[in-house]
Amino acid sequence: MSSTESQPGVRPVPQPFSRPIRLGVLISGGGTTLANFVEQIVAGKLTAEIPLVIASRGNCGGVARARNFGIRCEVVERRAFASVGDFSETIFRLCREVHVDLVTLAGFLSLIQVPLDFQHRVVNVHPALIPSFCGAGYYGHKVHEAVLARGAKVSGCTVHFADNQYDHGPIIAQAAVPVQEDDTPDSLAARVFAAECRTYPEAIRMYAQGRLEIVGQRVRIHGVDRPGENSETHLAGGIDSSVPEGFSV
């Protein structure tokens, strides 16, 4: 028996939610992931509600997008706080006020400290296959530029539990996409975002269904449908080359 197998597991959600899971969405940019969540909810594919969006930049496009959706949006800028601790406490205080179940980082660029009552209740999506092309300085197009410069043949996205380091917590799901010979950072970004549009909502669904168990740095997925089997999100395997409708390259 391996050391990982002998460790006790943690079930962040012991029983499936009997109501829509309440998401807090943290953004720093245009809010495209937020828009995907809203589309999934409206289509009945994601049983969730979004009572709060927090933006780290007052001038980012996601602020207007959230308000156009009729969602409360608060701007909390890192530069307004003396420490990351004070910055983080303000964010999580707002989340507590509206009874957020799960904090979703959606292109949120500032490092936060996760308090004990939100441990295993914060998830992030990264536009590469962790542990490659991740960590401080790897965000947005910088990731795709690095992938192309290195000559990687595949890229993708990773959804993981967030801890107090960049792109570091236990991995929930990954989806791979091909890197084409004529790719630019824009075209690769579009293909990766298409994978995110399926993988992130599916990870949230599995969380809300109580199917995730954390054992050390690994996440076990319980239930009939295993990632990559009967799953349109290709969580654990398969290469998807599609681009979401309306996403320009």
Coordinates of N, CA and C in Angstrom, one line a residue:
M1 N 0.8 -1.2 0.0 CA 0.0 0.0 0.0 C 0.9 1.2 0.0
S2 N 0.6 2.2 -0.9 CA 1.4 3.4 -0.9 C 1.1 4.3 0.2
S3 N 2.0 5.3 0.5 CA 1.8 6.2 1.6 C 0.5 7.0 1.4
T4 N 0.2 7.4 0.1 CA -1.0 8.2 -0.2 C -2.2 7.4 0.1
E5 N -2.2 6.1 -0.2 CA -3.4 5.2 0.0 C -3.7 5.1 1.5
S6 N -2.6 5.1 2.3 CA -2.8 4.9 3.8 C -3.3 6.2 4.5
Q7 N -3.3 7.4 3.8 CA -3.7 8.6 4.4 C -5.2 8.7 4.5
P8 N -5.7 9.3 5.6 CA -7.2 9.5 5.6 C -7.6 10.5 4.6
G9 N -8.7 10.3 3.9 CA -9.2 11.3 3.0 C -10.1 12.3 3.6
V10 N -10.2 13.5 2.9 CA -11.1 14.5 3.3 C -12.2 14.7 2.2
R11 N -13.4 14.7 2.6 CA -14.6 14.9 1.7 C -15.0 16.3 2.0
P12 N -14.7 17.3 1.1 CA -15.1 18.7 1.3 C -16.6 18.8 1.4
V13 N -17.3 18.0 0.7 CA -18.8 18.0 0.7 C -19.2 16.6 1.0
P14 N -19.5 16.3 2.3 CA -19.8 14.9 2.7 C -21.1 14.4 2.0
Q15 N -22.1 15.2 1.8 CA -23.4 14.9 1.2 C -23.7 15.8 0.0
P16 N -24.3 15.4 -1.0 CA -24.6 16.3 -2.1 C -25.5 17.4 -1.7
F17 N -25.3 18.6 -2.3 CA -26.1 19.7 -2.0 C -27.6 19.4 -2.4
S18 N -28.5 19.8 -1.6 CA -30.0 19.6 -1.9 C -30.6 20.9 -2.5
R19 N -29.7 21.9 -2.7 CA -30.1 23.2 -3.3 C -29.0 23.6 -4.2
P20 N -29.2 24.7 -5.0 CA -28.2 25.2 -5.8 C -27.0 25.7 -5.0
I21 N -25.8 25.3 -5.4 CA -24.6 25.7 -4.7 C -24.4 27.2 -5.0
R22 N -23.9 27.9 -4.0 CA -23.8 29.4 -4.1 C -22.3 29.7 -4.4
L23 N -22.0 30.3 -5.5 CA -20.7 30.5 -6.0 C -20.3 32.0 -5.8
G24 N -19.1 32.2 -5.2 CA -18.5 33.5 -5.3 C -17.5 33.5 -6.4
V25 N -17.5 34.4 -7.3 CA -16.6 34.4 -8.5 C -15.7 35.6 -8.4
L26 N -14.4 35.3 -8.4 CA -13.3 36.3 -8.3 C -12.7 36.5 -9.6
I27 N -12.6 37.8 -10.1 CA -12.2 38.1 -11.4 C -11.1 39.2 -11.4
S28 N -10.4 39.3 -12.5 CA -9.4 40.4 -12.7 C -9.5 40.9 -14.1
G29 N -10.3 40.3 -15.0 CA -10.3 40.6 -16.4 C -11.7 40.8 -16.9
G30 N -11.9 40.2 -18.1 CA -13.1 40.5 -18.9 C -14.3 39.7 -18.4
G31 N -14.1 38.7 -17.5 CA -15.3 38.0 -17.0 C -15.8 36.9 -17.9
T32 N -15.0 36.4 -18.8 CA -15.5 35.4 -19.7 C -15.9 34.1 -19.0
T33 N -15.1 33.7 -18.0 CA -15.5 32.5 -17.2 C -16.8 32.8 -16.5
L34 N -17.0 33.9 -15.9 CA -18.2 34.3 -15.3 C -19.4 34.1 -16.3
A35 N -19.2 34.6 -17.5 CA -20.2 34.5 -18.5 C -20.5 33.1 -18.8
N36 N -19.5 32.2 -18.8 CA -19.7 30.8 -19.1 C -20.6 30.2 -17.9
F37 N -20.2 30.5 -16.7 CA -21.0 30.0 -15.6 C -22.5 30.4 -15.7
V38 N -22.7 31.7 -16.0 CA -24.1 32.2 -16.2 C -24.8 31.4 -17.3
E39 N -24.2 31.2 -18.4 CA -24.8 30.4 -19.5 C -25.1 29.0 -19.1
Q40 N -24.2 28.4 -18.4 CA -24.5 27.0 -17.9 C -25.6 27.0 -16.9
I41 N -25.7 28.0 -16.1 CA -26.8 28.0 -15.1 C -28.2 28.2 -15.8
V42 N -28.2 29.2 -16.7 CA -29.4 29.5 -17.5 C -29.9 28.3 -18.3
A43 N -28.9 27.6 -18.9 CA -29.2 26.4 -19.7 C -29.6 25.2 -18.8
G44 N -29.6 25.3 -17.5 CA -29.9 24.2 -16.7 C -28.8 23.1 -16.6
K45 N -27.6 23.4 -17.0 CA -26.5 22.5 -16.9 C -25.7 22.6 -15.6
L46 N -25.9 23.6 -14.9 CA -25.1 23.8 -13.6 C -26.1 24.3 -12.6
T47 N -26.3 23.5 -11.6 CA -27.3 23.9 -10.5 C -26.6 24.8 -9.5
A48 N -26.6 26.0 -9.8 CA -25.8 27.0 -9.0 C -26.5 28.4 -9.1
E49 N -26.1 29.2 -8.1 CA -26.4 30.6 -8.2 C -25.2 31.4 -7.8
I50 N -25.1 32.6 -8.3 CA -24.0 33.5 -8.1 C -24.4 34.8 -7.4
P51 N -24.3 34.8 -6.0 CA -24.7 36.0 -5.3 C -23.7 37.1 -5.3
L52 N -22.4 36.8 -5.7 CA -21.4 37.8 -5.5 C -20.2 37.6 -6.5
V53 N -19.8 38.7 -7.1 CA -18.6 38.7 -7.9 C -17.7 39.7 -7.2
I54 N -16.4 39.4 -7.1 CA -15.4 40.3 -6.6 C -14.3 40.5 -7.6
A55 N -14.1 41.8 -8.0 CA -13.1 42.1 -9.0 C -11.9 42.8 -8.3
S56 N -10.7 42.4 -8.7 CA -9.5 43.0 -8.1 C -9.1 44.3 -8.9
R57 N -9.8 44.6 -9.9 CA -9.5 45.9 -10.7 C -10.9 46.5 -11.0
G58 N -10.9 47.8 -10.7 CA -12.2 48.5 -10.9 C -12.5 48.8 -12.3
N59 N -11.5 48.8 -13.2 CA -11.7 49.1 -14.6 C -11.7 47.8 -15.5
C60 N -11.8 46.7 -14.9 CA -11.8 45.5 -15.8 C -13.2 45.3 -16.3
G61 N -13.2 44.7 -17.5 CA -14.5 44.5 -18.2 C -15.5 43.6 -17.5
G62 N -15.0 42.7 -16.6 CA -15.9 41.8 -15.9 C -16.8 42.5 -14.9
V63 N -16.4 43.7 -14.5 CA -17.3 44.5 -13.6 C -18.6 44.8 -14.2
A64 N -18.5 45.4 -15.4 CA -19.7 45.8 -16.2 C -20.5 44.5 -16.6
R65 N -19.8 43.5 -16.9 CA -20.4 42.2 -17.3 C -21.3 41.7 -16.1
A66 N -20.7 41.6 -15.0 CA -21.4 41.1 -13.8 C -22.7 42.0 -13.5
R67 N -22.5 43.3 -13.6 CA -23.6 44.1 -13.3 C -24.7 44.0 -14.3
N68 N -24.3 43.8 -15.6 CA -25.3 43.6 -16.6 C -26.1 42.3 -16.4
F69 N -25.5 41.3 -15.8 CA -26.2 40.1 -15.4 C -27.0 40.3 -14.2
G70 N -26.9 41.4 -13.5 CA -27.7 41.7 -12.3 C -27.1 41.1 -11.1
I71 N -25.8 40.8 -11.1 CA -25.1 40.2 -10.0 C -24.4 41.3 -9.2
R72 N -24.4 41.2 -7.9 CA -23.7 42.1 -7.1 C -22.2 42.0 -7.4
C73 N -21.5 43.1 -7.6 CA -20.1 43.1 -7.9 C -19.4 44.1 -7.0
E74 N -18.4 43.6 -6.2 CA -17.6 44.5 -5.4 C -16.2 44.5 -5.9
V75 N -15.6 45.7 -5.8 CA -14.2 45.9 -6.3 C -13.3 45.9 -5.0
V76 N -12.4 45.0 -5.0 CA -11.4 44.9 -3.8 C -10.0 44.9 -4.4
E77 N -9.4 46.0 -4.4 CA -8.0 46.1 -5.1 C -6.9 45.8 -4.1
R78 N -6.0 45.0 -4.5 CA -4.9 44.6 -3.6 C -4.1 45.8 -3.1
R79 N -3.9 46.9 -3.9 CA -3.1 48.0 -3.6 C -3.7 48.8 -2.4
A80 N -5.0 48.6 -2.1 CA -5.6 49.3 -1.1 C -5.3 48.8 0.3
F81 N -4.6 47.7 0.4 CA -4.4 47.0 1.6 C -2.9 46.8 1.9
A82 N -2.5 46.9 3.2 CA -1.1 46.9 3.6 C -0.6 45.5 3.5
S83 N -1.4 44.5 3.6 CA -0.9 43.1 3.6 C -1.9 42.2 2.8
V84 N -1.3 41.1 2.3 CA -2.2 40.1 1.7 C -3.2 39.5 2.6
G85 N -2.9 39.5 3.9 CA -3.8 39.0 4.9 C -5.0 39.9 5.0
D86 N -4.8 41.2 5.1 CA -5.9 42.1 5.2 C -6.8 42.1 3.9
F87 N -6.1 42.0 2.7 CA -6.8 41.9 1.5 C -7.7 40.7 1.4
S88 N -7.1 39.5 1.8 CA -7.9 38.3 1.8 C -9.0 38.3 2.8
E89 N -8.8 38.9 4.0 CA -9.9 38.9 5.0 C -11.1 39.7 4.5
T90 N -10.8 40.8 3.7 CA -12.0 41.5 3.2 C -12.7 40.7 2.1
I91 N -12.0 40.0 1.3 CA -12.7 39.1 0.3 C -13.5 38.1 1.0
F92 N -13.0 37.4 1.9 CA -13.7 36.3 2.5 C -14.8 36.8 3.5
R93 N -14.7 38.0 4.0 CA -15.8 38.6 4.8 C -17.0 38.8 3.9
L94 N -16.7 39.3 2.7 CA -17.8 39.5 1.8 C -18.5 38.2 1.4
C95 N -17.7 37.2 1.2 CA -18.2 35.9 0.8 C -19.1 35.3 2.0
R96 N -18.6 35.5 3.2 CA -19.4 35.0 4.3 C -20.7 35.7 4.4
E97 N -20.7 37.0 4.1 CA -22.0 37.8 4.3 C -23.1 37.3 3.4
V98 N -22.7 36.7 2.2 CA -23.8 36.3 1.3 C -23.8 34.7 1.3
H99 N -23.2 34.1 2.2 CA -23.2 32.6 2.4 C -22.8 31.9 1.2
V100 N -21.6 32.3 0.7 CA -21.0 31.6 -0.4 C -20.5 30.2 0.0
D101 N -20.8 29.2 -0.8 CA -20.4 27.8 -0.5 C -19.0 27.5 -1.1
L102 N -18.8 28.0 -2.3 CA -17.6 27.7 -3.0 C -17.1 29.0 -3.7
V103 N -15.8 29.3 -3.5 CA -15.2 30.5 -4.1 C -14.5 30.0 -5.4
T104 N -14.8 30.6 -6.5 CA -14.2 30.2 -7.8 C -13.3 31.3 -8.3
L105 N -12.1 31.0 -8.5 CA -11.1 32.0 -9.0 C -11.2 31.9 -10.6
A106 N -11.6 33.0 -11.2 CA -11.9 33.0 -12.6 C -11.0 34.1 -13.3
G107 N -9.7 33.8 -13.5 CA -8.8 34.8 -14.0 C -8.4 35.8 -12.9
F108 N -8.4 35.4 -11.7 CA -8.1 36.3 -10.6 C -6.6 36.3 -10.4
L109 N -6.0 37.4 -10.5 CA -4.5 37.5 -10.6 C -3.8 37.7 -9.3
S110 N -4.5 38.1 -8.2 CA -3.9 38.4 -6.9 C -3.8 37.1 -6.1
L111 N -2.7 37.0 -5.4 CA -2.6 35.9 -4.4 C -3.4 36.1 -3.2
I112 N -4.1 35.1 -2.7 CA -4.9 35.3 -1.5 C -4.6 34.2 -0.5
Q113 N -4.8 34.5 0.8 CA -4.6 33.5 1.8 C -6.0 32.9 2.2
V114 N -6.1 31.6 2.1 CA -7.4 31.0 2.3 C -7.5 30.7 3.8
P115 N -8.6 31.3 4.5 CA -8.8 31.0 5.9 C -9.3 29.6 6.2
L116 N -9.2 29.2 7.4 CA -9.5 27.8 7.8 C -10.9 27.5 7.4
D117 N -11.9 28.4 7.6 CA -13.3 28.1 7.3 C -13.6 28.0 5.8
F118 N -12.6 28.3 5.0 CA -12.8 28.2 3.5 C -11.8 27.2 2.9
Q119 N -11.1 26.4 3.8 CA -10.2 25.4 3.3 C -11.0 24.4 2.5
H120 N -10.5 24.0 1.3 CA -11.2 23.1 0.4 C -12.5 23.7 -0.1
R121 N -12.6 25.0 0.0 CA -13.8 25.7 -0.6 C -13.4 26.8 -1.5
V122 N -12.2 26.7 -2.1 CA -11.7 27.7 -3.1 C -11.1 26.9 -4.2
V123 N -11.6 27.1 -5.4 CA -11.0 26.4 -6.6 C -10.5 27.4 -7.6
N124 N -9.6 27.0 -8.5 CA -9.0 27.8 -9.5 C -8.9 27.1 -10.8
V125 N -9.0 27.8 -11.9 CA -8.7 27.2 -13.2 C -7.4 27.9 -13.7
H126 N -6.5 27.1 -14.2 CA -5.3 27.6 -14.8 C -5.2 27.1 -16.3
P127 N -4.8 28.0 -17.2 CA -4.8 27.7 -18.6 C -3.6 26.9 -19.1
A128 N -3.2 25.9 -18.4 CA -2.1 25.0 -18.8 C -2.3 23.7 -18.0
L129 N -1.5 22.7 -18.3 CA -1.5 21.4 -17.6 C -0.5 21.5 -16.4
I130 N -1.0 21.8 -15.2 CA -0.1 21.9 -14.1 C 0.4 20.4 -13.9
P131 N 1.7 20.3 -13.5 CA 2.7 21.3 -13.0 C 3.5 22.1 -14.1
S132 N 3.1 22.0 -15.4 CA 3.9 22.7 -16.4 C 3.3 24.1 -16.5
F133 N 4.2 25.1 -16.8 CA 3.8 26.5 -17.2 C 2.8 27.1 -16.1
C134 N 3.2 27.0 -14.9 CA 2.4 27.5 -13.8 C 3.2 28.2 -12.8
G135 N 2.5 28.9 -11.8 CA 3.2 29.6 -10.7 C 3.3 31.0 -11.0
A136 N 4.0 31.8 -10.1 CA 4.1 33.2 -10.2 C 4.6 33.6 -11.6
G137 N 3.9 34.6 -12.2 CA 4.2 35.1 -13.5 C 3.6 34.4 -14.7
Y138 N 3.0 33.3 -14.5 CA 2.3 32.5 -15.5 C 0.8 32.8 -15.5
Y139 N 0.4 33.7 -16.3 CA -1.0 34.0 -16.3 C -1.4 34.5 -17.7
G140 N -2.7 34.4 -18.1 CA -3.1 34.9 -19.4 C -2.3 34.5 -20.5
H141 N -2.0 35.4 -21.4 CA -1.3 35.1 -22.6 C 0.2 34.7 -22.4
K142 N 0.7 35.1 -21.2 CA 2.1 34.7 -20.8 C 2.2 33.2 -20.8
V143 N 1.1 32.5 -20.4 CA 1.2 31.0 -20.4 C 1.3 30.5 -21.8
H144 N 0.4 31.0 -22.7 CA 0.4 30.4 -24.0 C 1.6 30.8 -24.8
E145 N 2.2 32.0 -24.6 CA 3.4 32.3 -25.2 C 4.6 31.4 -24.7
A146 N 4.6 31.0 -23.5 CA 5.6 30.1 -23.0 C 5.4 28.7 -23.5
V147 N 4.2 28.3 -23.7 CA 3.9 26.9 -24.2 C 4.4 26.9 -25.7
L148 N 4.1 27.9 -26.5 CA 4.6 27.9 -27.9 C 6.1 28.1 -27.9
A149 N 6.7 28.9 -27.1 CA 8.1 29.1 -27.1 C 8.9 27.8 -26.8
R150 N 8.3 27.0 -25.9 CA 8.9 25.7 -25.5 C 8.7 24.6 -26.5
G151 N 7.8 24.8 -27.5 CA 7.5 23.8 -28.5 C 6.7 22.6 -28.0
A152 N 5.9 22.9 -26.9 CA 5.0 21.8 -26.4 C 4.0 21.4 -27.5
K153 N 3.7 20.1 -27.5 CA 2.8 19.5 -28.4 C 1.3 19.5 -27.9
V154 N 1.1 19.6 -26.6 CA -0.2 19.6 -26.1 C -0.2 20.7 -25.0
S155 N -1.3 21.3 -24.7 CA -1.6 22.2 -23.6 C -2.9 21.8 -23.0
G156 N -3.5 22.7 -22.3 CA -4.8 22.4 -21.8 C -5.2 23.3 -20.6
C157 N -6.0 22.8 -19.7 CA -6.4 23.5 -18.5 C -6.5 22.6 -17.3
T158 N -6.3 23.2 -16.2 CA -6.4 22.5 -14.9 C -7.3 23.2 -13.9
V159 N -8.2 22.4 -13.3 CA -9.0 22.9 -12.2 C -8.5 22.3 -10.9
H160 N -8.2 23.1 -9.9 CA -7.6 22.6 -8.7 C -8.1 23.3 -7.5
F161 N -8.0 22.7 -6.3 CA -8.2 23.4 -5.1 C -7.1 24.4 -4.9
A162 N -7.5 25.6 -4.5 CA -6.5 26.7 -4.2 C -6.0 26.6 -2.8
D163 N -4.7 26.8 -2.6 CA -4.1 27.0 -1.3 C -3.4 28.4 -1.3
N164 N -2.4 28.5 -0.5 CA -1.8 29.8 -0.4 C -0.6 30.0 -1.3
Q165 N -0.5 29.2 -2.3 CA 0.6 29.4 -3.3 C -0.1 29.4 -4.7
Y166 N 0.6 30.0 -5.7 CA 0.0 30.1 -7.0 C 0.0 28.7 -7.6
D167 N -1.2 28.3 -8.1 CA -1.3 27.1 -9.0 C -0.8 25.8 -8.3
H168 N -1.1 25.6 -7.0 CA -0.4 24.6 -6.3 C -1.3 23.5 -5.7
G169 N -2.5 23.8 -5.4 CA -3.4 22.8 -4.6 C -3.7 21.6 -5.4
P170 N -4.4 20.6 -4.7 CA -4.7 19.3 -5.3 C -5.5 19.5 -6.6
I171 N -5.2 18.7 -7.6 CA -5.8 18.8 -8.9 C -7.1 18.0 -9.0
I172 N -8.2 18.7 -9.4 CA -9.5 18.1 -9.5 C -9.7 17.5 -10.9
A173 N -9.3 18.3 -11.9 CA -9.6 17.8 -13.3 C -8.6 18.6 -14.3
Q174 N -8.3 17.9 -15.4 CA -7.5 18.5 -16.4 C -8.1 18.1 -17.8
A175 N -7.9 18.9 -18.8 CA -8.3 18.6 -20.1 C -7.2 19.1 -21.1
A176 N -6.9 18.2 -22.0 CA -5.8 18.5 -22.9 C -6.3 18.9 -24.3
V177 N -5.5 19.8 -24.9 CA -5.9 20.3 -26.2 C -4.6 20.2 -27.1
P178 N -4.7 20.0 -28.4 CA -3.4 20.0 -29.2 C -2.9 21.4 -29.4
V179 N -1.6 21.4 -29.6 CA -0.9 22.7 -30.0 C -0.6 22.5 -31.5
Q180 N -1.2 23.4 -32.3 CA -1.0 23.3 -33.8 C 0.3 24.0 -34.2
E181 N 0.8 23.6 -35.4 CA 2.1 24.2 -35.9 C 1.9 25.7 -36.1
D182 N 0.7 26.1 -36.5 CA 0.5 27.5 -36.9 C -0.1 28.3 -35.8
D183 N -0.2 27.8 -34.6 CA -0.8 28.5 -33.5 C -0.1 29.8 -33.1
T184 N -1.0 30.7 -32.7 CA -0.5 32.0 -32.1 C -1.0 31.9 -30.6
P185 N -0.5 32.8 -29.8 CA -1.1 32.8 -28.4 C -2.6 33.0 -28.4
D186 N -3.1 33.8 -29.3 CA -4.6 34.0 -29.4 C -5.3 32.7 -29.8
S187 N -4.9 32.0 -30.8 CA -5.6 30.8 -31.2 C -5.5 29.7 -30.2
L188 N -4.3 29.6 -29.5 CA -4.2 28.6 -28.5 C -5.0 28.9 -27.3
A189 N -5.1 30.2 -27.0 CA -5.9 30.7 -25.8 C -7.4 30.3 -26.1
A190 N -7.8 30.5 -27.3 CA -9.2 30.1 -27.6 C -9.5 28.7 -27.4
R191 N -8.6 27.8 -27.9 CA -8.8 26.4 -27.8 C -8.7 25.9 -26.3
V192 N -7.8 26.5 -25.5 CA -7.8 26.2 -24.1 C -9.0 26.7 -23.4
F193 N -9.5 27.9 -23.7 CA -10.7 28.4 -23.1 C -11.9 27.5 -23.4
A194 N -12.0 26.9 -24.6 CA -13.1 26.0 -24.9 C -13.1 24.8 -23.9
A195 N -11.9 24.3 -23.6 CA -11.8 23.2 -22.6 C -12.2 23.7 -21.3
E196 N -11.8 24.9 -20.9 CA -12.2 25.5 -19.6 C -13.7 25.5 -19.5
C197 N -14.4 25.9 -20.6 CA -15.8 26.1 -20.5 C -16.6 24.8 -20.2
R198 N -16.0 23.7 -20.4 CA -16.6 22.4 -20.0 C -16.0 21.9 -18.7
T199 N -14.7 22.0 -18.5 CA -14.1 21.4 -17.4 C -14.4 22.1 -16.1
Y200 N -14.4 23.4 -16.1 CA -14.6 24.1 -14.8 C -16.1 23.8 -14.3
P201 N -17.1 24.0 -15.1 CA -18.4 23.7 -14.6 C -18.6 22.2 -14.1
E202 N -17.9 21.3 -14.9 CA -18.0 19.9 -14.5 C -17.3 19.7 -13.1
A203 N -16.2 20.3 -12.8 CA -15.6 20.2 -11.5 C -16.5 20.8 -10.4
I204 N -17.2 21.9 -10.7 CA -18.1 22.4 -9.7 C -19.2 21.4 -9.5
R205 N -19.7 20.8 -10.5 CA -20.8 19.8 -10.4 C -20.4 18.7 -9.5
M206 N -19.2 18.2 -9.7 CA -18.7 17.0 -8.9 C -18.5 17.5 -7.5
Y207 N -18.0 18.7 -7.3 CA -17.9 19.2 -5.9 C -19.2 19.2 -5.2
A208 N -20.2 19.8 -5.9 CA -21.6 20.0 -5.3 C -22.2 18.6 -5.1
Q209 N -21.9 17.6 -5.9 CA -22.4 16.3 -5.7 C -21.7 15.5 -4.6
G210 N -20.7 16.0 -4.0 CA -20.0 15.3 -2.9 C -19.2 14.2 -3.4
R211 N -18.7 14.3 -4.7 CA -17.9 13.2 -5.3 C -16.4 13.3 -5.1
L212 N -16.0 14.4 -4.5 CA -14.5 14.6 -4.4 C -14.0 14.2 -3.0
E213 N -12.9 13.6 -3.0 CA -12.2 13.2 -1.8 C -10.7 13.6 -2.0
I214 N -10.2 14.4 -1.0 CA -8.8 14.8 -1.1 C -7.9 13.9 -0.2
V215 N -6.9 13.3 -0.8 CA -6.0 12.4 -0.1 C -4.6 12.9 -0.4
G216 N -4.0 13.6 0.6 CA -2.7 14.2 0.3 C -2.8 15.3 -0.8
Q217 N -2.1 15.1 -1.8 CA -2.1 16.1 -3.0 C -3.0 15.5 -4.1
R218 N -3.7 14.4 -3.8 CA -4.5 13.8 -4.9 C -6.0 14.0 -4.6
V219 N -6.8 14.1 -5.7 CA -8.2 14.1 -5.5 C -8.8 12.9 -6.2
R220 N -9.5 12.1 -5.3 CA -10.2 11.0 -5.8 C -11.7 11.4 -6.2
I221 N -12.1 10.8 -7.3 CA -13.5 11.2 -7.8 C -14.4 9.9 -7.6
H222 N -15.4 10.1 -6.8 CA -16.3 9.0 -6.6 C -17.6 9.1 -7.5
G223 N -18.2 8.0 -7.8 CA -19.4 8.0 -8.6 C -19.2 7.1 -9.8
V224 N -20.3 7.0 -10.6 CA -20.3 6.1 -11.7 C -19.5 6.6 -12.9
D225 N -19.7 7.9 -13.2 CA -19.0 8.4 -14.4 C -17.6 8.8 -13.9
R226 N -16.6 8.2 -14.4 CA -15.2 8.5 -14.1 C -14.7 9.6 -15.2
P227 N -13.8 10.5 -14.8 CA -13.3 11.4 -15.8 C -12.8 10.7 -17.0
G228 N -13.2 11.2 -18.2 CA -12.8 10.6 -19.4 C -13.6 9.5 -19.9
E229 N -14.6 9.0 -19.1 CA -15.5 8.0 -19.5 C -16.9 8.5 -19.5
N230 N -17.6 8.5 -20.6 CA -19.0 9.0 -20.7 C -19.0 10.5 -20.2
S231 N -18.0 11.2 -20.4 CA -17.9 12.6 -20.0 C -17.6 13.5 -21.1
E232 N -18.4 14.5 -21.4 CA -18.2 15.3 -22.6 C -17.1 16.4 -22.3
T233 N -16.6 16.4 -21.0 CA -15.6 17.4 -20.7 C -14.2 16.9 -20.9
H234 N -14.0 15.6 -21.1 CA -12.7 15.0 -21.3 C -11.8 15.4 -20.2
L235 N -12.2 15.1 -18.9 CA -11.5 15.6 -17.8 C -10.1 15.0 -17.6
A236 N -10.0 13.7 -17.9 CA -8.7 13.0 -17.6 C -8.0 12.6 -18.8
G237 N -8.6 12.7 -20.0 CA -8.0 12.2 -21.2 C -8.7 12.7 -22.4
G238 N -8.1 12.4 -23.6 CA -8.7 12.9 -24.8 C -8.2 14.3 -25.1
I239 N -8.1 14.6 -26.4 CA -7.7 15.9 -26.8 C -8.8 16.6 -27.6
D240 N -9.2 17.8 -27.1 CA -10.3 18.5 -27.7 C -9.8 19.7 -28.5
S241 N -10.2 19.9 -29.7 CA -9.7 21.0 -30.5 C -10.7 22.0 -30.8
S242 N -11.9 22.0 -30.1 CA -13.0 22.9 -30.5 C -12.8 24.2 -29.8
V243 N -13.5 25.2 -30.4 CA -13.5 26.6 -29.9 C -14.9 27.0 -29.6
P244 N -15.2 27.6 -28.4 CA -16.6 27.9 -28.1 C -17.2 28.9 -29.0
E245 N -18.5 28.8 -29.3 CA -19.2 29.7 -30.2 C -19.1 31.2 -29.6
G246 N -18.7 32.1 -30.4 CA -18.7 33.5 -30.0 C -17.3 33.9 -29.5
F247 N -16.4 33.0 -29.4 CA -15.0 33.3 -28.9 C -14.2 33.5 -30.1
S248 N -13.7 34.8 -30.3 CA -12.9 35.1 -31.5 C -11.5 34.8 -31.3
V249 N -10.8 34.5 -32.4 CA -9.4 34.2 -32.3 C -8.6 35.1 -33.3

